[in-house]
Short mmCIF file of C-alpha atoms in Angstrom, two decimals:
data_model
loop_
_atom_site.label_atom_id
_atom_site.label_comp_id
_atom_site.label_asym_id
_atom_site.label_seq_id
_atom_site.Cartn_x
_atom_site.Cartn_y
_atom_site.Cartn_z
CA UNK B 1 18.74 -38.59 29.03
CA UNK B 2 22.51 -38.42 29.61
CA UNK B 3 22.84 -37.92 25.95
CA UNK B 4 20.80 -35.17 25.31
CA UNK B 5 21.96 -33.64 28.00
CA UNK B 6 25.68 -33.95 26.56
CA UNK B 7 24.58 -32.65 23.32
CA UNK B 8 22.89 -29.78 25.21
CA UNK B 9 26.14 -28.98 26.92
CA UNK B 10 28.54 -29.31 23.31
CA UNK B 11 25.48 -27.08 21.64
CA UNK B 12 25.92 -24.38 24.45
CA UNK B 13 29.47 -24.43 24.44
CA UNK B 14 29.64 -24.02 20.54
CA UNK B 15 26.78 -21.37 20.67
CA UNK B 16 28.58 -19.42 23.57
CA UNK B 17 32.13 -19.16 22.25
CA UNK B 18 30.35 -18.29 18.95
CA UNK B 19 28.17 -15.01 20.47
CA UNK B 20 30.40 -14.73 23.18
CA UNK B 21 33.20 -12.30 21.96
CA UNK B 22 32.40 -8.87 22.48
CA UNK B 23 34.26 -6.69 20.49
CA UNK B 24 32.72 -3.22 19.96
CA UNK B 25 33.42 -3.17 15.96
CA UNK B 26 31.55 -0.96 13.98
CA UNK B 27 31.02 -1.20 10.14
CA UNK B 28 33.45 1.15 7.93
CA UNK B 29 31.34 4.03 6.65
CA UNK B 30 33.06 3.81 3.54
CA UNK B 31 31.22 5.67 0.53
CA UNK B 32 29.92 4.83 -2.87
CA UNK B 33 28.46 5.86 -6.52
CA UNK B 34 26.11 4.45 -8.17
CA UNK B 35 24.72 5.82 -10.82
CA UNK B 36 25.38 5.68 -14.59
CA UNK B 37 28.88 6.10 -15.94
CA UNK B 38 32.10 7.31 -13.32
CA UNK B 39 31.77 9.34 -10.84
CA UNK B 40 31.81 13.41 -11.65
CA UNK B 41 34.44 15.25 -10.44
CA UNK B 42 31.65 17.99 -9.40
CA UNK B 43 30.41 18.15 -6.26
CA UNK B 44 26.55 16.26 -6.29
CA UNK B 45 23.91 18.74 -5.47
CA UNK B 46 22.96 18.26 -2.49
CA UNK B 47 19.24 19.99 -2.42
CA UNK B 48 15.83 18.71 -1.67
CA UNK B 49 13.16 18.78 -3.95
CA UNK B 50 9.39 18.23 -3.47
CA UNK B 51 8.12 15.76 -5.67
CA UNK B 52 4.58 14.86 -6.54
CA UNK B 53 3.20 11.21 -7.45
CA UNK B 54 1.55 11.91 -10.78
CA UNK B 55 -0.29 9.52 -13.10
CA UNK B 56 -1.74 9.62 -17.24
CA UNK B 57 -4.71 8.74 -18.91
CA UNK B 58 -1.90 7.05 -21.05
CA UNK B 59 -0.60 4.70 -18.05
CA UNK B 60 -4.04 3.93 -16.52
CA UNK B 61 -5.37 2.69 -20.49
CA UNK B 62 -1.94 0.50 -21.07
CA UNK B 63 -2.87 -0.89 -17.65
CA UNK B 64 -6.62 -1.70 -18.49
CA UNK B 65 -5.11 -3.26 -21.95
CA UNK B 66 -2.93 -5.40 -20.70
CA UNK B 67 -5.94 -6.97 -17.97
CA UNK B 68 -8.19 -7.37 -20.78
CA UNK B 69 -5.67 -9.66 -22.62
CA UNK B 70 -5.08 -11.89 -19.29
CA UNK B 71 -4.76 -15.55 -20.16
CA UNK B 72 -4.62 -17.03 -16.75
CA UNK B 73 -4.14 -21.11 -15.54
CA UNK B 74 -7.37 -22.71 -14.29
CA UNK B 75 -6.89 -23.43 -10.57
CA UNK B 76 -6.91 -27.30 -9.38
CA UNK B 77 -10.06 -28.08 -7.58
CA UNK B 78 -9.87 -27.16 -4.10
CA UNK B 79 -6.19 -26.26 -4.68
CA UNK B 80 -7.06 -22.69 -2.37
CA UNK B 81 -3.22 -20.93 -2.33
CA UNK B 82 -1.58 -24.53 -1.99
CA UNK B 83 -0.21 -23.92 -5.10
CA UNK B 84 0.49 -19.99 -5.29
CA UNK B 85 -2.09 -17.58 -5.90
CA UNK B 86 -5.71 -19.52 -6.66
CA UNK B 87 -6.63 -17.83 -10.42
CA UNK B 88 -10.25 -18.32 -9.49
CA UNK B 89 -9.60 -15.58 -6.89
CA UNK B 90 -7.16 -13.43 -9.11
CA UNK B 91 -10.23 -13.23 -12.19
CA UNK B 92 -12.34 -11.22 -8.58
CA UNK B 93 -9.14 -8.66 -8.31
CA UNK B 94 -8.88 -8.65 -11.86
CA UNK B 95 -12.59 -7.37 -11.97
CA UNK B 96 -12.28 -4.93 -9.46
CA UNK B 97 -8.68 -3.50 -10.45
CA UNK B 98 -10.19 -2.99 -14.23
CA UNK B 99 -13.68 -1.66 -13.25
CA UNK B 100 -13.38 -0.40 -10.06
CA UNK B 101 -10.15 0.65 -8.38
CA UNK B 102 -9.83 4.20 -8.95
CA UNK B 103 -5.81 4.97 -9.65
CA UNK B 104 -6.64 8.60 -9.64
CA UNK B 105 -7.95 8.93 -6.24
CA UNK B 106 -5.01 6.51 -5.03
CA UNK B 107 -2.68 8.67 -6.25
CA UNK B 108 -4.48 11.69 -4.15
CA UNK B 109 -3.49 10.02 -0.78
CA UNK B 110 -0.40 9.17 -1.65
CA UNK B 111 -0.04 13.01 -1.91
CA UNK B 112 -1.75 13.43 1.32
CA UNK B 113 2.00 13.41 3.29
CA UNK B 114 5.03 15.69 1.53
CA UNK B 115 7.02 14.06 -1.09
CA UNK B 116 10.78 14.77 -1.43
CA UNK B 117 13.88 13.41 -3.74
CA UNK B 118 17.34 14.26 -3.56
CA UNK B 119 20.77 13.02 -4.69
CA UNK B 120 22.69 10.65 -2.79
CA UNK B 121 26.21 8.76 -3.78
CA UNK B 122 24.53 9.35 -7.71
CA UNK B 123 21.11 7.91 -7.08
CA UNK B 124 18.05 10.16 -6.58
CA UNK B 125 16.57 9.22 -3.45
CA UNK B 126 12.77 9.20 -2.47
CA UNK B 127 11.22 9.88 0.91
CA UNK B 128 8.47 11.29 2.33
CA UNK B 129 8.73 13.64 5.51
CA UNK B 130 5.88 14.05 7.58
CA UNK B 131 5.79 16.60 10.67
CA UNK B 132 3.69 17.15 13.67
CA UNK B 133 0.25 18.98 13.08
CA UNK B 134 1.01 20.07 16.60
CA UNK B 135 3.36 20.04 19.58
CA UNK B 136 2.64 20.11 23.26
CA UNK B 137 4.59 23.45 24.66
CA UNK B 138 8.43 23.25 25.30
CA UNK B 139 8.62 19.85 23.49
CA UNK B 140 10.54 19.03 19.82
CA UNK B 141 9.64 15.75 17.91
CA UNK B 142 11.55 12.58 17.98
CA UNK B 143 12.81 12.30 14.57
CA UNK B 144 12.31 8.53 13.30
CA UNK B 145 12.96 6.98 10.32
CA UNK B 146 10.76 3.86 9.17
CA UNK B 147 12.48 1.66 6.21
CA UNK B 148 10.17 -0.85 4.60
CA UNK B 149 10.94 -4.09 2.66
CA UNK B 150 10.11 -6.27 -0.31
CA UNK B 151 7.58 -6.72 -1.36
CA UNK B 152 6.40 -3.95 0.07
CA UNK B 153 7.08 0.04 0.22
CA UNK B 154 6.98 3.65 2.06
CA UNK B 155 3.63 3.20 1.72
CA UNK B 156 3.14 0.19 4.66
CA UNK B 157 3.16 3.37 6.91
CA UNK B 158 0.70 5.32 5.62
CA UNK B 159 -1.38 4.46 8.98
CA UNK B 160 0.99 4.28 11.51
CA UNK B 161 2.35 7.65 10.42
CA UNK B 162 -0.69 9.67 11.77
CA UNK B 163 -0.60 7.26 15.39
CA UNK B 164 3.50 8.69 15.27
CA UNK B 165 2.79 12.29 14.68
CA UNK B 166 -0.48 13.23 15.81
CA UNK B 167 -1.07 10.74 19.27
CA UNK B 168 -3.17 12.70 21.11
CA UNK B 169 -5.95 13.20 18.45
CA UNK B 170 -5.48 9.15 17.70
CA UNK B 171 -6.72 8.18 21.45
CA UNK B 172 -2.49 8.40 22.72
CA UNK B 173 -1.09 10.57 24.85
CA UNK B 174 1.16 13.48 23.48
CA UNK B 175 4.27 12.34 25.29
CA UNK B 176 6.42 11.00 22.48
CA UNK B 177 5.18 12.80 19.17
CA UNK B 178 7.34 12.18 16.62
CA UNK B 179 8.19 13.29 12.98
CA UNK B 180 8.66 9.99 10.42
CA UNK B 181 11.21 10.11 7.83
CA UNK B 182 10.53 7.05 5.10
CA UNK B 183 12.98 6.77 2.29
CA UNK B 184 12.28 4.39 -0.53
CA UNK B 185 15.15 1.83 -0.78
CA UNK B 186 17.33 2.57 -4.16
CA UNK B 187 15.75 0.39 -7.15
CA UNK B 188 12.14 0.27 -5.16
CA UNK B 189 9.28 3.00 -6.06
CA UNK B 190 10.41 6.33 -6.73
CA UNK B 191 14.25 6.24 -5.56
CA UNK B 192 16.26 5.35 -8.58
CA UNK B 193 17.72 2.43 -9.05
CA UNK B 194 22.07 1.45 -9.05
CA UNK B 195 23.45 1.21 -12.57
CA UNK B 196 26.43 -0.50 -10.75
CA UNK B 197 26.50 -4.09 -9.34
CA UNK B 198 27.03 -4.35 -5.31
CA UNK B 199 24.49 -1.91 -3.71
CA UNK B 200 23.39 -4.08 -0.46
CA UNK B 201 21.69 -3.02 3.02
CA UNK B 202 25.57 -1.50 4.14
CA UNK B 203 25.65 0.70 1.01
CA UNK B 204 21.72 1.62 1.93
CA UNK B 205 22.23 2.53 5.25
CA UNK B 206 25.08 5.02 4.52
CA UNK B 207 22.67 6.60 2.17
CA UNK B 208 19.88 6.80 4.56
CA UNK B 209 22.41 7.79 6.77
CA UNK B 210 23.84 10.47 4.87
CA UNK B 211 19.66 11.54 4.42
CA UNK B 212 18.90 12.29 7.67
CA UNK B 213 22.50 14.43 8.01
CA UNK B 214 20.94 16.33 4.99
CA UNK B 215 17.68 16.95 6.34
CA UNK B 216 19.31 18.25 9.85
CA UNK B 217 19.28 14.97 12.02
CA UNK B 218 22.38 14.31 14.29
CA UNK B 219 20.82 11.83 16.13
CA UNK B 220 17.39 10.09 15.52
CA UNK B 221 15.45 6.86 15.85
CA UNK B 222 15.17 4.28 13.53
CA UNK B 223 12.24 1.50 12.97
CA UNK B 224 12.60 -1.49 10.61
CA UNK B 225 11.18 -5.18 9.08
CA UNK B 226 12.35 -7.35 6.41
CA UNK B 227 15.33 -5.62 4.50
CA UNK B 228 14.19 -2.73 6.79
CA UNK B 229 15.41 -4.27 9.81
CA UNK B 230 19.07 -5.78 8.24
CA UNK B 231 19.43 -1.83 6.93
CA UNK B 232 18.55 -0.32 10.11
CA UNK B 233 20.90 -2.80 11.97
CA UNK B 234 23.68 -2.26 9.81
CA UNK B 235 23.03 1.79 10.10
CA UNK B 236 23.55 0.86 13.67
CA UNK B 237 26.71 -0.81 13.51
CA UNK B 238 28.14 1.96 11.45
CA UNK B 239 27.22 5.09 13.38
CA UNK B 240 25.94 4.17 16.68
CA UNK B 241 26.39 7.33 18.19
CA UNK B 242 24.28 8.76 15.97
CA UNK B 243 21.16 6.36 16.54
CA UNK B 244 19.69 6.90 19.66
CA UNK B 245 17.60 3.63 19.57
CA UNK B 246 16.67 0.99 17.18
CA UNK B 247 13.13 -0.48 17.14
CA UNK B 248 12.90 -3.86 14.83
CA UNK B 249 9.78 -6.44 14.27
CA UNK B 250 12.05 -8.90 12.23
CA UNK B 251 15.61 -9.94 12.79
CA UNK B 252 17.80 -12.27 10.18
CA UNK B 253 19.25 -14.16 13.21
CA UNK B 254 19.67 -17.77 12.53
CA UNK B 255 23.18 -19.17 12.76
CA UNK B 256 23.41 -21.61 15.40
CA UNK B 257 20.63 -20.73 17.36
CA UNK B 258 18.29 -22.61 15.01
CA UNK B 259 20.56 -25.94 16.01
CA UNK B 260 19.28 -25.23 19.53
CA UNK B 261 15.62 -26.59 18.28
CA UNK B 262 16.94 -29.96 17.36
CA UNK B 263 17.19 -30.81 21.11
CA UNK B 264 13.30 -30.31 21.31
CA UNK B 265 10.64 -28.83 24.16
CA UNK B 266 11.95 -30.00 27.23
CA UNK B 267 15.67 -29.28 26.81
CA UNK B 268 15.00 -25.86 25.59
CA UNK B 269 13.05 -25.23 28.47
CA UNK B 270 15.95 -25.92 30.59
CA UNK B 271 17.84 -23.55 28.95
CA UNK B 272 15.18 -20.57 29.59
CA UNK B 273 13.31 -20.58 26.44
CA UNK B 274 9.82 -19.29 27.43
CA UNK B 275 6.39 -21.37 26.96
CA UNK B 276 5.38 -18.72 24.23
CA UNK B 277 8.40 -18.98 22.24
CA UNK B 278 7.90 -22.90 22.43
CA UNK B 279 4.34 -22.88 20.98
CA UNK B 280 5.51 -20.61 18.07
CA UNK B 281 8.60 -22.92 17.40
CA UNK B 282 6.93 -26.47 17.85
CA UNK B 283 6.12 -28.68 16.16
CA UNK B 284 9.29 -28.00 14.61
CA UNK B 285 8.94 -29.55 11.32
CA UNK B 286 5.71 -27.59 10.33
CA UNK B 287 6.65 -24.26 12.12
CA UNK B 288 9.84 -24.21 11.21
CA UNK B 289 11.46 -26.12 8.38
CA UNK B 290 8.46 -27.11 6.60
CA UNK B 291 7.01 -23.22 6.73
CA UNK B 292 11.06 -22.08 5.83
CA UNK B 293 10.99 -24.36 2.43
CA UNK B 294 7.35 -23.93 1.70
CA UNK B 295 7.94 -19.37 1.53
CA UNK B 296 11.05 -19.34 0.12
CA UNK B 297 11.19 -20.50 -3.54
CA UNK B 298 11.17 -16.82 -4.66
CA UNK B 299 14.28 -15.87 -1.88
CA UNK B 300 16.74 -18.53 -4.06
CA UNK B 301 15.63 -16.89 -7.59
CA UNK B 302 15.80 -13.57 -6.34
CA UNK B 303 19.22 -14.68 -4.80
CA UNK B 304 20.48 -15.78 -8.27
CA UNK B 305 18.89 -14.87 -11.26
CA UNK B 306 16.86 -11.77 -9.89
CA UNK B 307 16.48 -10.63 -13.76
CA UNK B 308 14.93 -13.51 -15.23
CA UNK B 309 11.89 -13.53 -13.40
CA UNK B 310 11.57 -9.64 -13.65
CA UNK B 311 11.53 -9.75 -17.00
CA UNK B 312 8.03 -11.37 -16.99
CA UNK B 313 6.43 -9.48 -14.12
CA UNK B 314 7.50 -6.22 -15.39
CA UNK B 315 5.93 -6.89 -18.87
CA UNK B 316 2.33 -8.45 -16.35
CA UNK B 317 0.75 -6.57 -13.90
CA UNK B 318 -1.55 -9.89 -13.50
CA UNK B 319 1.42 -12.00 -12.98
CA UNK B 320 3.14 -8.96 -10.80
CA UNK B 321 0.14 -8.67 -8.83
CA UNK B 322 -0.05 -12.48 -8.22
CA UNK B 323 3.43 -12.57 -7.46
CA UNK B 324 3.23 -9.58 -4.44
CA UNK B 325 -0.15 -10.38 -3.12
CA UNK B 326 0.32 -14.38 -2.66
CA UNK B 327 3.05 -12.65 -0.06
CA UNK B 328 0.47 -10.93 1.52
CA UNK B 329 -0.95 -13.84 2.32
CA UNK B 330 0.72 -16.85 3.75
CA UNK B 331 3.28 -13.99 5.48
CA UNK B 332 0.35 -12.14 6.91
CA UNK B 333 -1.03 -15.96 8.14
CA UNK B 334 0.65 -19.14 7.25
CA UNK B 335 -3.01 -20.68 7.77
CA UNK B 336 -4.68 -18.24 5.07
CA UNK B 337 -3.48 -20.86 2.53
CA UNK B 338 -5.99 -22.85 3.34
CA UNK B 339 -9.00 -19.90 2.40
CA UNK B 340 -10.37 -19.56 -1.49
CA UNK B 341 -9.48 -16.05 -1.11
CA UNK B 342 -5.73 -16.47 0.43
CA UNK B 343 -7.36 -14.22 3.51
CA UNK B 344 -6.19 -11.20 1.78
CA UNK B 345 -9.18 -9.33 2.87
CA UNK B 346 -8.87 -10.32 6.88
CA UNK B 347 -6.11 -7.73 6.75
CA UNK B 348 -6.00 -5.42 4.00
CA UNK B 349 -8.48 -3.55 1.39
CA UNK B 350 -8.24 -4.06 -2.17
CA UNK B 351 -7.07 -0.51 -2.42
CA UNK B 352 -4.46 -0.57 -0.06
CA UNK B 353 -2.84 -4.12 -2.20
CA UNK B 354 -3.30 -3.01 -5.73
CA UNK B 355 -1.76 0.31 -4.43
CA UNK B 356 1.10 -1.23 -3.50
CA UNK B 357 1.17 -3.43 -6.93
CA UNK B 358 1.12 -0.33 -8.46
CA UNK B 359 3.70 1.53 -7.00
CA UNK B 360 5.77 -2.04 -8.20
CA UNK B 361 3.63 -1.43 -11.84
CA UNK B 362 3.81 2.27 -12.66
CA UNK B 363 7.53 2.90 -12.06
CA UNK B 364 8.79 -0.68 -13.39
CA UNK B 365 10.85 -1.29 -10.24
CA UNK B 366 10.29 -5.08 -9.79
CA UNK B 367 13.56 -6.42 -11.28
CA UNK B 368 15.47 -3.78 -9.65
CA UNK B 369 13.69 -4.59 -6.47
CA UNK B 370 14.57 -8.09 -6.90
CA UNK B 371 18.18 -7.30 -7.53
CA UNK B 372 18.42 -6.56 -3.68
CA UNK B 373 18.02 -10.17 -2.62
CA UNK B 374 21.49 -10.83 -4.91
CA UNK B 375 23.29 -8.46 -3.73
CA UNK B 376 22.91 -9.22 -0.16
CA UNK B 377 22.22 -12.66 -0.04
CA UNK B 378 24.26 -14.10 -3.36
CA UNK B 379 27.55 -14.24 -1.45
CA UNK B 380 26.59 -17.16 0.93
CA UNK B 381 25.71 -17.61 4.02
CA UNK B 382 27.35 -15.29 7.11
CA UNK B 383 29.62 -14.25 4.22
CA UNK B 384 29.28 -10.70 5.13
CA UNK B 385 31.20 -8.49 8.06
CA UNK B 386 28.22 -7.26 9.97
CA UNK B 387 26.54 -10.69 10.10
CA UNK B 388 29.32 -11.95 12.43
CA UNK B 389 29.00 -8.54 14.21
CA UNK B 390 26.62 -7.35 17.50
CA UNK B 391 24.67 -4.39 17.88
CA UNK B 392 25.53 -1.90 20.35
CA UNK B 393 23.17 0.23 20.74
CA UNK B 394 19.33 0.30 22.25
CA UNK B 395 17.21 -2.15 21.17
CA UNK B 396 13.53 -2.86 20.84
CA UNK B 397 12.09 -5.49 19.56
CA UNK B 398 8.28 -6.68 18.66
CA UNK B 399 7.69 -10.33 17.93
CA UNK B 400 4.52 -10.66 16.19
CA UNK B 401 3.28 -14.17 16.17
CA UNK B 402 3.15 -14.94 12.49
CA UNK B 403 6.02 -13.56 11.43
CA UNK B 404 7.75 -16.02 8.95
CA UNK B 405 10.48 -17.28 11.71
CA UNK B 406 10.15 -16.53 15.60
CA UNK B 407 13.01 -14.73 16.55
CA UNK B 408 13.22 -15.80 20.85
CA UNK B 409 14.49 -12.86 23.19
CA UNK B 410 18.08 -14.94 23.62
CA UNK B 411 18.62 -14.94 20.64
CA UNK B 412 17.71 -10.97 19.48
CA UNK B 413 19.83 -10.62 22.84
CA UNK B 414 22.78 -12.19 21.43
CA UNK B 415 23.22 -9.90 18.55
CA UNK B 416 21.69 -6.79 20.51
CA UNK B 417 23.22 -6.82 23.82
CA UNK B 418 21.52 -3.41 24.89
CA UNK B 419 17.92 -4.97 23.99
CA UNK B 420 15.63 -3.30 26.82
CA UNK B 421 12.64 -4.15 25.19
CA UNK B 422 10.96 -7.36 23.60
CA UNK B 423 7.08 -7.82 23.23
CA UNK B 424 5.42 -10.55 21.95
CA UNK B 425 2.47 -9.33 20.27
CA UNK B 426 -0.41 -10.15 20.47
CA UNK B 427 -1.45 -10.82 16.50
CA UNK B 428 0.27 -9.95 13.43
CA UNK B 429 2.48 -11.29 10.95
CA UNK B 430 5.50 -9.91 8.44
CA UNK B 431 3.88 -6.90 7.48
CA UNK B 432 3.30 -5.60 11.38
CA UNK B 433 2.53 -1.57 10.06
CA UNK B 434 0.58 -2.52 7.35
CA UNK B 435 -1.11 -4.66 9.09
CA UNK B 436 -1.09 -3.78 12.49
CA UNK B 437 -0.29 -0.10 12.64
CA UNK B 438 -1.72 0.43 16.15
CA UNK B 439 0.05 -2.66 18.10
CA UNK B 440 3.36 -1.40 16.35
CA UNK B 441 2.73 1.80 17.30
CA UNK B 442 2.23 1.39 21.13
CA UNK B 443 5.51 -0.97 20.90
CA UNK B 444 7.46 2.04 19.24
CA UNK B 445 6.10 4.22 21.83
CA UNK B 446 6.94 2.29 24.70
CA UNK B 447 10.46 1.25 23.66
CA UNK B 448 10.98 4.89 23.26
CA UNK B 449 9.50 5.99 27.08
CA UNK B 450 11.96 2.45 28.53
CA UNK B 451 14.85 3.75 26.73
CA UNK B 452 13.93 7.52 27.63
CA UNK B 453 13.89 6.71 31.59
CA UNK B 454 17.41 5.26 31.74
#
């Protein structure tokens, strides 16, 4: 007993000299180009042009080919998505992507919200910009900017979007009505990708940054996961008195905290971890390090030889598709690897997936997509400024239960000191909008009405 609690005591002490200094620092804004060739000595036009997601008879038959000549791995019996993506399942989405899944009419409500591109540090930039239908009198919308992550894109929000902009006519009251802002990150969809090497989540934020300057924004919300949430932090730490509040579901915090959970239940319970954040950290091995190895194979290729592997899925949609939907899977619910089916359709339609896969497919962004994962994680751990650094600005925060790593209040409070709101959700996992648009939405909205009344 004496000896835990002596570790406990050395672990604090370590942990609190390591959070502990509060230095207000804020990340350089610096600038950047990255597209082909050196810089111009003109000055970059700065307009913004609609754009339009278009597709070809041409693109839709090179798709069907290249299904028909599939030459897929027979599964292992009752090897479900123990092993990856089950092939028994993939020939069913196979079917229904050749012969059913209608590109066309895909491509019409992607459409449905306004399109834009425009250059930024050499790179032409793609967001869409969707306004309030309506206004209640004497009120302006809160503008917001959503920024999705891999393997996913702007188009996770296509249903949180109308809960954002249009409350009142989606069962909410009209009291925070917002207008959503979602930028494709460089190298993903429809925003072009860096011919240079180093563009990371500092370099994106400064764009996104510089985005909403363009579009009229002096001070605005911002609303992140996965690489969205690292971006929108960093966009914090470099202009925080331009971000009026920042509202994550995923934080990269790990450091020492994760040491903490070698001294097991009972001493973290002394220390004020809560009884939820104990049931969604123990057992430790399975919850924690076994569920940490098991997802992130991809992470380490993607971390070092990003090109390799998107060689091959930008030449196979199969293996593409296989590749992004397994994700949408075991992140949505570690326990789905145990279904035939990978529980794909608890969550999602068929059309909303392959969708996705195709926005991956049609503009051959994969590698490029990949690329990000090297450029912010090949330098080594903590290796970067605004890892060591805290967050001073508002903070919300929405812990759904199956994310990939529970994140604990203390420790989102330790890198966002000004955190006034924290939820644990109720269900969900990595891809909370997608998924959960409504939950994420009331979490938004209430961060938003905390932060409002202070």
């Amino acid at each position: 007993m004496w000896l835990e609690i002596i570790l406990a005591l050395l672990l604090g002490f370590v942990i609190y000299w390591f959070v502990s200094r509060d230095k207000e620092e804020t990340l350089p804004l610096g600038d950047g180009w990255w597209g082909p060739g050196a810089r111009p000595t003109a000055t970059e036009d700065e307009s913004v042009r609609p754009f339009k997601v278009e597709t070809s008879e041409e693109e839709i038959e090179d798709l069907h080919q290249r299904i028909d000549r599939v030459r897929l791995t027979p599964p292992l019996e009752d090897g479900r998505f123990h092993y990856g993506f089950n092939s028994k399942y993939l020939k069913k989405i196979l079917s229904y992507w050749r012969n059913e899944f209608d590109w066309r009419k895909q491509v019409e409500i992607l459409n449905r919200y306004p399109h834009f591109k425009t250059k930024i540090e050499g790179l032409d930039i793609h967001f869409i910009h969707v306004k309030p239908p309506q206004l209640p009198s004497s009120s302006t919308p809160k503008p917001l900017l959503m920024v999705h992550g891999w393997p996913g894109s702007f188009y996770e929000f296509y249903k949180i979007i109308p809960l954002l902009t249009d409350p009142k006519n989606h069962g909410l009251s009209d009291e925070h009505v917002f207008e959503v802002i979602c930028p494709s990150i460089p190298g993903y969809s429809f925003s072009e990708a860096s011919s240079k090497k180093g563009l990371n989540s500092v370099a994106t934020a400064r764009i996104f940054y510089k985005l909403m300057l363009r579009l009229g924004f002096q001070e605005f919300y911002i609303q992140g996961g996965d690489w969205g949430s690292l971006i929108c932090t960093n966009m914090a730490q470099m202009v925080p008195s331009h971000v009026k509040g920042l509202h994550l579901n995923m934080a990269l915090i790990l450091g020492p905290y994760i040491l903490t959970l070698l001294l097991g239940r009972r001493i973290l319970s002394l220390l004020g971890y809560t009884q939820r954040d104990l049931e969604l950290l123990y057992p430790f091995k399975e919850k924690v390090f076994y569920s940490l190895m098991r997802e992130s194979g991809y992470m380490h290729i993607q971390c070092t030889k990003p090109d390799t592997v998107g060689c091959a899925l930008n030449d196979s949609p199969v293996g593409l598709a296989a590749y992004i939907l397994e994700k949408f899977s075991t992140w949505t619910n570690p326990e789905f690897r145990d279904l035939e089916n990978g529980g794909l359709d608890r969550k999602f339609s068929l059309d909303d997936l392959l969708t996705n896969v195709m926005l991956y497919w049609t503009t051959g962004t994969i590698a490029s997509s990949q690329r990000f994962y090297k450029e912010n994680l090949g330098q080594g751990f903590m290796a970067n400024a605004h890892d060591r650094m805290k967050v001073y600005v508002p903070t919300g925060f929405a812990a759904f239960p199956c994310e990939l790593m529970h994140v604990p209040e203390k420790w989102v409070k330790a890198k966002y000191p000004k955190l006034i709101s924290y939820s644990y959700m109720a269900r969900g996992g990595h891809f909370a909008a997608f998924e959960e648009p409504e939950l994420l939405a009331q979490d938004i909205r209430k961060f938003v009405g905390l932060l409002e009344l202070r």
